[in-house]
Tab-separated table of C-alpha atoms in Angstrom:
chain	number	residue	atom	x	y	z
O	856	MET	CA	90.820	163.453	42.157
O	857	LYS	CA	87.316	164.594	43.137
O	858	LYS	CA	85.822	161.497	41.510
O	859	SER	CA	88.196	159.260	43.485
O	860	LEU	CA	87.125	160.871	46.770
O	861	ILE	CA	83.480	160.290	45.913
O	862	LEU	CA	84.234	156.579	45.517
O	863	ILE	CA	86.389	156.325	48.651
O	864	ILE	CA	83.998	158.032	51.103
O	865	PRO	CA	81.161	155.454	50.766
O	866	LEU	CA	83.692	152.657	51.160
O	867	CYS	CA	85.014	154.236	54.381
O	868	VAL	CA	81.485	154.680	55.750
O	869	SER	CA	80.738	151.051	54.879
O	870	PHE	CA	83.941	149.852	56.564
O	871	ILE	CA	83.214	151.841	59.731
O	872	SER	CA	79.658	150.538	59.955
O	873	PHE	CA	80.796	146.928	59.666
O	874	SER	CA	83.782	147.266	61.994
O	875	GLN	CA	81.720	148.114	65.086
O	876	ASP	CA	81.900	145.475	67.839
O	877	ILE	CA	78.675	143.582	68.484
O	878	PRO	CA	79.076	142.006	71.945
O	879	SER	CA	77.528	138.571	72.366
O	880	TYR	CA	77.751	138.963	76.154
O	881	ARG	CA	79.181	141.132	78.912
O	882	ILE	CA	80.147	140.178	82.461
O	883	LEU	CA	79.538	142.695	85.233
O	884	ASP	CA	80.070	142.591	88.972
O	885	LYS	CA	77.469	143.230	91.674
O	886	ASN	CA	77.826	146.984	91.256
O	887	GLY	CA	77.529	146.910	87.486
O	888	ASN	CA	81.255	147.377	86.857
O	889	ALA	CA	82.848	145.584	83.923
O	890	ALA	CA	84.477	142.233	84.687
O	891	ASP	CA	85.908	139.526	82.462
O	892	PHE	CA	85.651	135.773	82.118
O	893	GLN	CA	88.945	135.129	83.927
O	894	GLN	CA	87.682	137.048	86.954
O	895	LEU	CA	84.567	134.859	86.918
O	896	ILE	CA	86.703	131.711	86.776
O	897	ASP	CA	89.000	132.859	89.588
O	898	ALA	CA	86.097	133.840	91.850
O	899	SER	CA	84.255	130.571	91.159
O	900	ASN	CA	87.274	128.504	92.156
O	901	GLN	CA	87.489	130.360	95.488
O	902	HIS	CA	83.971	129.451	96.646
O	903	GLN	CA	82.419	126.274	98.018
O	904	VAL	CA	79.248	126.570	95.945
O	905	VAL	CA	78.684	128.323	92.627
O	906	LEU	CA	75.017	128.995	91.893
O	907	PHE	CA	74.871	129.526	88.136
O	908	GLY	CA	71.486	131.025	87.309
O	909	GLU	CA	70.540	130.659	83.654
O	910	LEU	CA	67.956	131.795	81.154
O	911	HIS	CA	66.815	128.355	80.056
O	912	ASN	CA	66.667	129.034	76.321
O	913	ASN	CA	69.682	131.319	75.844
O	914	ALA	CA	72.265	129.459	73.767
O	915	VAL	CA	75.115	131.882	74.551
O	916	GLY	CA	74.445	131.509	78.263
O	917	HIS	CA	74.606	127.712	78.005
O	918	TRP	CA	77.909	127.938	76.131
O	919	LEU	CA	79.303	130.103	78.935
O	920	GLN	CA	78.115	127.548	81.514
O	921	LEU	CA	80.101	124.867	79.722
O	922	LYS	CA	83.205	127.052	79.367
O	923	LEU	CA	83.160	127.981	83.053
O	924	SER	CA	82.668	124.343	84.062
O	925	GLU	CA	85.580	123.251	81.869
O	926	ALA	CA	87.813	125.898	83.427
O	927	MET	CA	86.764	124.940	86.947
O	928	ILE	CA	87.396	121.235	86.497
O	929	ALA	CA	90.781	122.013	84.948
O	930	ALA	CA	91.625	123.859	88.171
O	931	ASN	CA	90.129	121.257	90.532
O	932	SER	CA	89.491	117.724	89.302
O	933	GLU	CA	87.218	117.023	92.296
O	934	LEU	CA	84.527	119.467	91.114
O	935	VAL	CA	80.952	118.328	91.833
O	936	PHE	CA	78.063	119.061	89.455
O	937	GLY	CA	74.348	119.444	90.128
O	938	ALA	CA	71.288	120.803	88.358
O	939	GLU	CA	67.656	121.764	88.674
O	940	MET	CA	66.987	120.011	85.360
O	941	PHE	CA	67.289	116.550	86.942
O	942	GLU	CA	64.857	115.466	89.661
O	943	ALA	CA	66.022	113.636	92.769
O	944	ASP	CA	64.107	110.446	91.997
O	945	ASN	CA	66.163	110.120	88.803
O	946	GLN	CA	69.532	110.024	90.574
O	947	LEU	CA	70.016	106.290	90.035
O	948	LEU	CA	69.209	106.643	86.346
O	949	LEU	CA	71.615	109.576	86.083
O	950	ASN	CA	74.358	107.564	87.805
O	951	GLU	CA	73.778	104.654	85.445
O	952	TYR	CA	74.241	106.901	82.428
O	953	LEU	CA	77.411	108.425	83.885
O	954	ASN	CA	78.965	105.039	84.687
O	955	GLY	CA	77.995	103.477	81.355
O	956	THR	CA	75.406	101.010	82.656
O	957	ILE	CA	72.755	102.437	80.323
O	958	THR	CA	72.945	104.131	76.958
O	959	LEU	CA	72.046	107.697	76.139
O	960	ALA	CA	68.914	106.455	74.366
O	961	GLN	CA	67.804	104.572	77.486
O	962	PHE	CA	68.530	107.585	79.676
O	963	GLU	CA	66.486	109.852	77.426
O	964	THR	CA	63.608	107.375	77.244
O	965	GLU	CA	63.323	106.737	80.971
O	966	GLY	CA	64.383	110.126	82.336
O	967	LYS	CA	62.323	113.300	82.441
O	968	MET	CA	64.364	115.249	79.924
O	969	TRP	CA	63.874	118.943	79.248
O	970	ASN	CA	63.309	119.690	75.579
O	971	ASN	CA	66.745	121.309	75.263
O	972	PHE	CA	68.569	118.442	76.985
O	973	LYS	CA	70.745	117.439	74.024
O	974	THR	CA	71.907	120.938	73.137
O	975	ASP	CA	72.278	122.469	76.598
O	976	TYR	CA	72.578	119.884	79.396
O	977	LYS	CA	74.073	116.793	77.769
O	978	PRO	CA	77.402	118.643	77.240
O	979	LEU	CA	77.554	119.321	80.988
O	980	LEU	CA	76.734	115.711	81.810
O	981	ASP	CA	79.347	114.492	79.362
O	982	LEU	CA	81.946	116.780	80.924
O	983	ALA	CA	81.237	115.181	84.309
O	984	LYS	CA	81.298	111.726	82.694
O	985	MET	CA	84.636	112.399	80.981
O	986	HIS	CA	86.220	113.321	84.317
O	987	ASN	CA	84.408	110.646	86.340
O	988	ARG	CA	82.720	113.235	88.525
O	989	PRO	CA	79.338	113.016	90.298
O	990	PHE	CA	76.379	114.898	88.882
O	991	VAL	CA	73.617	115.424	91.439
O	992	ALA	CA	69.915	115.467	90.537
O	993	THR	CA	68.830	118.131	93.015
O	994	ASN	CA	65.280	119.123	92.156
O	995	ILE	CA	62.089	118.013	93.887
O	996	PRO	CA	60.103	115.641	91.638
O	997	ARG	CA	57.608	117.800	89.781
O	998	ARG	CA	54.664	115.704	90.979
O	999	TYR	CA	55.466	116.703	94.577
O	1000	ALA	CA	55.896	120.385	93.691
O	1001	SER	CA	52.455	120.059	92.088
O	1002	VAL	CA	51.081	118.734	95.404
O	1003	VAL	CA	52.332	121.898	97.131
O	1004	ASN	CA	50.870	124.069	94.387
O	1005	LYS	CA	47.438	122.521	94.974
O	1006	GLN	CA	47.440	121.773	98.694
O	1007	GLY	CA	50.118	123.949	100.238
O	1008	LEU	CA	53.155	122.716	102.128
O	1009	GLY	CA	50.987	120.483	104.319
O	1010	GLY	CA	50.326	118.270	101.303
O	1011	LEU	CA	53.869	116.911	101.574
O	1012	ASP	CA	53.153	115.477	105.032
O	1013	LYS	CA	50.804	112.947	103.412
O	1014	LEU	CA	53.525	111.474	101.199
O	1015	ASP	CA	54.884	107.989	101.682
O	1016	ALA	CA	58.114	107.812	103.698
O	1017	ALA	CA	60.025	106.693	100.589
O	1018	ALA	CA	58.772	109.718	98.650
O	1019	LYS	CA	60.108	112.049	101.342
O	1020	ASN	CA	63.637	110.882	100.493
O	1021	TYR	CA	63.389	113.051	97.370
O	1022	ILE	CA	62.539	116.333	99.094
O	1023	ALA	CA	64.101	118.555	101.745
O	1024	PRO	CA	63.469	117.206	105.266
O	1025	LEU	CA	60.100	118.291	106.639
O	1026	PRO	CA	59.141	120.691	107.963
O	1027	PHE	CA	61.314	123.275	106.245
O	1028	GLU	CA	60.987	126.995	106.794
O	1029	ILE	CA	59.417	129.230	104.150
O	1030	ASP	CA	59.753	132.992	104.402
O	1031	LEU	CA	56.993	134.329	102.181
O	1032	GLU	CA	58.169	137.865	102.945
O	1033	LEU	CA	61.249	137.376	100.772
O	1034	PRO	CA	60.811	139.742	97.790
O	1035	GLY	CA	60.980	136.988	95.176
O	1036	TYR	CA	58.227	134.939	96.784
O	1037	LYS	CA	56.138	138.058	97.451
O	1038	TRP	CA	56.396	138.945	93.768
O	1039	MET	CA	55.159	135.478	92.807
O	1040	ILE	CA	52.174	135.753	95.145
O	1041	GLU	CA	51.249	139.209	93.871
O	1042	THR	CA	51.591	138.383	90.175
O	1043	MET	CA	51.070	134.686	89.463
O	1044	GLY	CA	49.200	134.014	92.698
O	1045	ALA	CA	46.585	136.569	91.734
O	1046	HIS	CA	45.176	134.038	89.242
O	1047	ALA	CA	45.070	131.139	91.719
O	1048	PRO	CA	41.844	129.788	93.239
O	1049	SER	CA	40.626	131.565	96.358
O	1050	GLY	CA	42.843	130.914	99.368
O	1051	GLN	CA	45.632	129.351	97.293
O	1052	SER	CA	47.552	132.438	96.169
O	1053	ALA	CA	50.538	131.613	98.396
O	1054	ASN	CA	50.797	128.035	97.136
O	1055	ILE	CA	52.693	128.979	93.983
O	1056	ALA	CA	55.404	130.608	96.090
O	1057	MET	CA	55.411	127.608	98.434
O	1058	ALA	CA	55.895	125.292	95.449
O	1059	GLN	CA	58.841	127.423	94.356
O	1060	ALA	CA	60.239	127.307	97.881
O	1061	SER	CA	59.901	123.501	97.916
O	1062	LYS	CA	62.198	123.434	94.867
O	1063	ASP	CA	64.667	125.896	96.394
O	1064	ALA	CA	64.778	124.054	99.727
O	1065	THR	CA	65.208	120.669	98.048
O	1066	MET	CA	67.960	121.843	95.713
O	1067	ALA	CA	69.808	123.402	98.660
O	1068	HIS	CA	69.375	120.190	100.664
O	1069	PHE	CA	70.954	117.994	98.003
O	1070	ILE	CA	73.766	120.492	97.413
O	1071	VAL	CA	74.631	120.364	101.136
O	1072	GLN	CA	74.413	116.574	101.149
O	1073	ASN	CA	76.836	116.213	98.240
O	1074	MET	CA	79.252	119.134	98.539
O	1075	ARG	CA	82.903	118.561	99.395
O	1076	GLU	CA	85.295	120.568	101.515
O	1077	ASP	CA	88.135	120.236	98.997
O	1078	ALA	CA	86.339	121.292	95.800
O	1079	PRO	CA	83.548	123.576	94.600
O	1080	PHE	CA	80.025	122.421	93.764
O	1081	ILE	CA	78.652	124.061	90.622
O	1082	HIS	CA	74.871	124.121	90.334
O	1083	TYR	CA	72.807	125.053	87.271
O	1084	HIS	CA	69.257	126.399	87.602
O	1085	GLY	CA	66.910	129.084	86.385
O	1086	THR	CA	68.288	132.451	87.443
O	1087	PHE	CA	65.160	133.287	89.483
O	1088	HIS	CA	66.147	130.506	91.919
O	1089	SER	CA	69.130	132.541	93.164
O	1090	ASN	CA	68.535	136.136	92.037
O	1091	ASN	CA	68.957	138.774	94.755
O	1092	PHE	CA	70.629	136.174	96.985
O	1093	GLU	CA	67.311	134.503	97.677
O	1094	GLY	CA	65.923	131.061	96.826
O	1095	ILE	CA	68.608	128.363	96.901
O	1096	TYR	CA	71.141	130.829	98.315
O	1097	TRP	CA	68.859	131.679	101.254
O	1098	TYR	CA	68.315	128.005	102.091
O	1099	LEU	CA	72.039	127.220	101.868
O	1100	LYS	CA	72.760	130.026	104.302
O	1101	GLN	CA	70.068	128.721	106.664
O	1102	SER	CA	71.928	125.423	106.665
O	1103	ARG	CA	75.422	126.865	107.065
O	1104	ALA	CA	75.769	130.584	107.616
O	1105	ASP	CA	79.524	130.504	106.932
O	1106	MET	CA	79.205	128.806	103.542
O	1107	LYS	CA	81.098	130.605	100.767
O	1108	ILE	CA	78.634	130.938	97.896
O	1109	LEU	CA	79.116	132.707	94.566
O	1110	THR	CA	76.009	133.639	92.593
O	1111	ILE	CA	75.804	134.223	88.844
O	1112	ALA	CA	72.738	135.682	87.158
O	1113	MET	CA	71.762	136.066	83.517
O	1114	VAL	CA	69.722	138.896	82.043
O	1115	GLU	CA	68.788	139.966	78.529
O	1116	GLN	CA	68.615	143.625	77.540
O	1117	GLU	CA	68.281	145.638	74.364
O	1118	ASP	CA	70.893	148.077	75.693
O	1119	MET	CA	74.224	146.344	76.259
O	1120	ALA	CA	76.018	149.475	77.487
O	1121	LYS	CA	75.167	148.929	81.162
O	1122	LEU	CA	72.846	147.037	83.474
O	1123	SER	CA	69.427	148.584	83.863
O	1124	GLU	CA	68.429	149.712	87.340
O	1125	GLU	CA	66.270	146.643	88.028
O	1126	ASN	CA	69.135	144.292	87.089
O	1127	LEU	CA	71.739	145.824	89.395
O	1128	GLY	CA	72.760	143.734	92.391
O	1129	LEU	CA	71.086	140.521	91.226
O	1130	ALA	CA	74.183	138.443	91.920
O	1131	ASP	CA	77.929	138.555	92.527
O	1132	PHE	CA	78.337	138.464	88.746
O	1133	THR	CA	75.711	139.150	86.101
O	1134	ILE	CA	76.028	137.970	82.518
O	1135	LEU	CA	74.399	140.545	80.277
O	1136	LEU	CA	73.095	139.100	77.012
O	1137	PRO	CA	71.518	140.778	73.959
O	1138	ALA	CA	67.740	140.463	73.846
O	1139	ASP	CA	68.067	138.946	70.371
O	1140	SER	CA	70.845	136.476	71.225
O	1141	PRO	CA	70.436	132.925	69.820
O	1142	LYS	CA	67.845	130.725	71.527
O	1143	SER	CA	67.884	126.978	72.126
O	1144	TYR	CA	64.139	126.707	71.612
């Protein structure tokens, strides 16, 4: 009997150690309270714009983007898609891929694809294509954001009239006192050439303003617009969110943030209140690149 117990105890310990749940993600509300995926779906369908902030290389986060988008289009077939990952001057090319005028190979060759396009963004495009829905290229062309980074916002005034079709109408307001922009100036701007420390925040604002502009231009009253972008672009209800509210103060906007933490038990202090919903991901979760 004693010998049998000696054999059983290690097996029980082994079973217990392997039966512990290892969460691949958690969803929490603005106050850090536990939520679930159905709550996220329901809330998303009740808003005009869903700003889905991502961690660009988190594979679990991208899977959740796709699952939410599938659920939203099942609820409303008029859903509109848009993303930071496609620049406004590529809208025609994007439309031609969606309507079958060009092949995927042609789209990849001529477009400015991110290195994780096939794994993370093509599934979203193909979802829109399957349902014959528009997908809006919302971001400022990177060459124009680079102009702002070097010359400040005034550099955009020198652009050709045709080029200005791909950016938010000038002049657009920039509030460099917003905490996110201030953080950029104090950290990244500290390494900029003399007198140009604010330009990096202005370049970021040119992206935020342009993405908000094209969301407003393409949103519908009878269906949500879901927009994918780096989470910094809408964290703390700043960035794109701030510009959308400048355009229409009554706009119903839901924000989603992503964070990675070692501790999955609760949101750390600095990650509380980032968005209406925060997706908490393990620091070692699978990466796209």
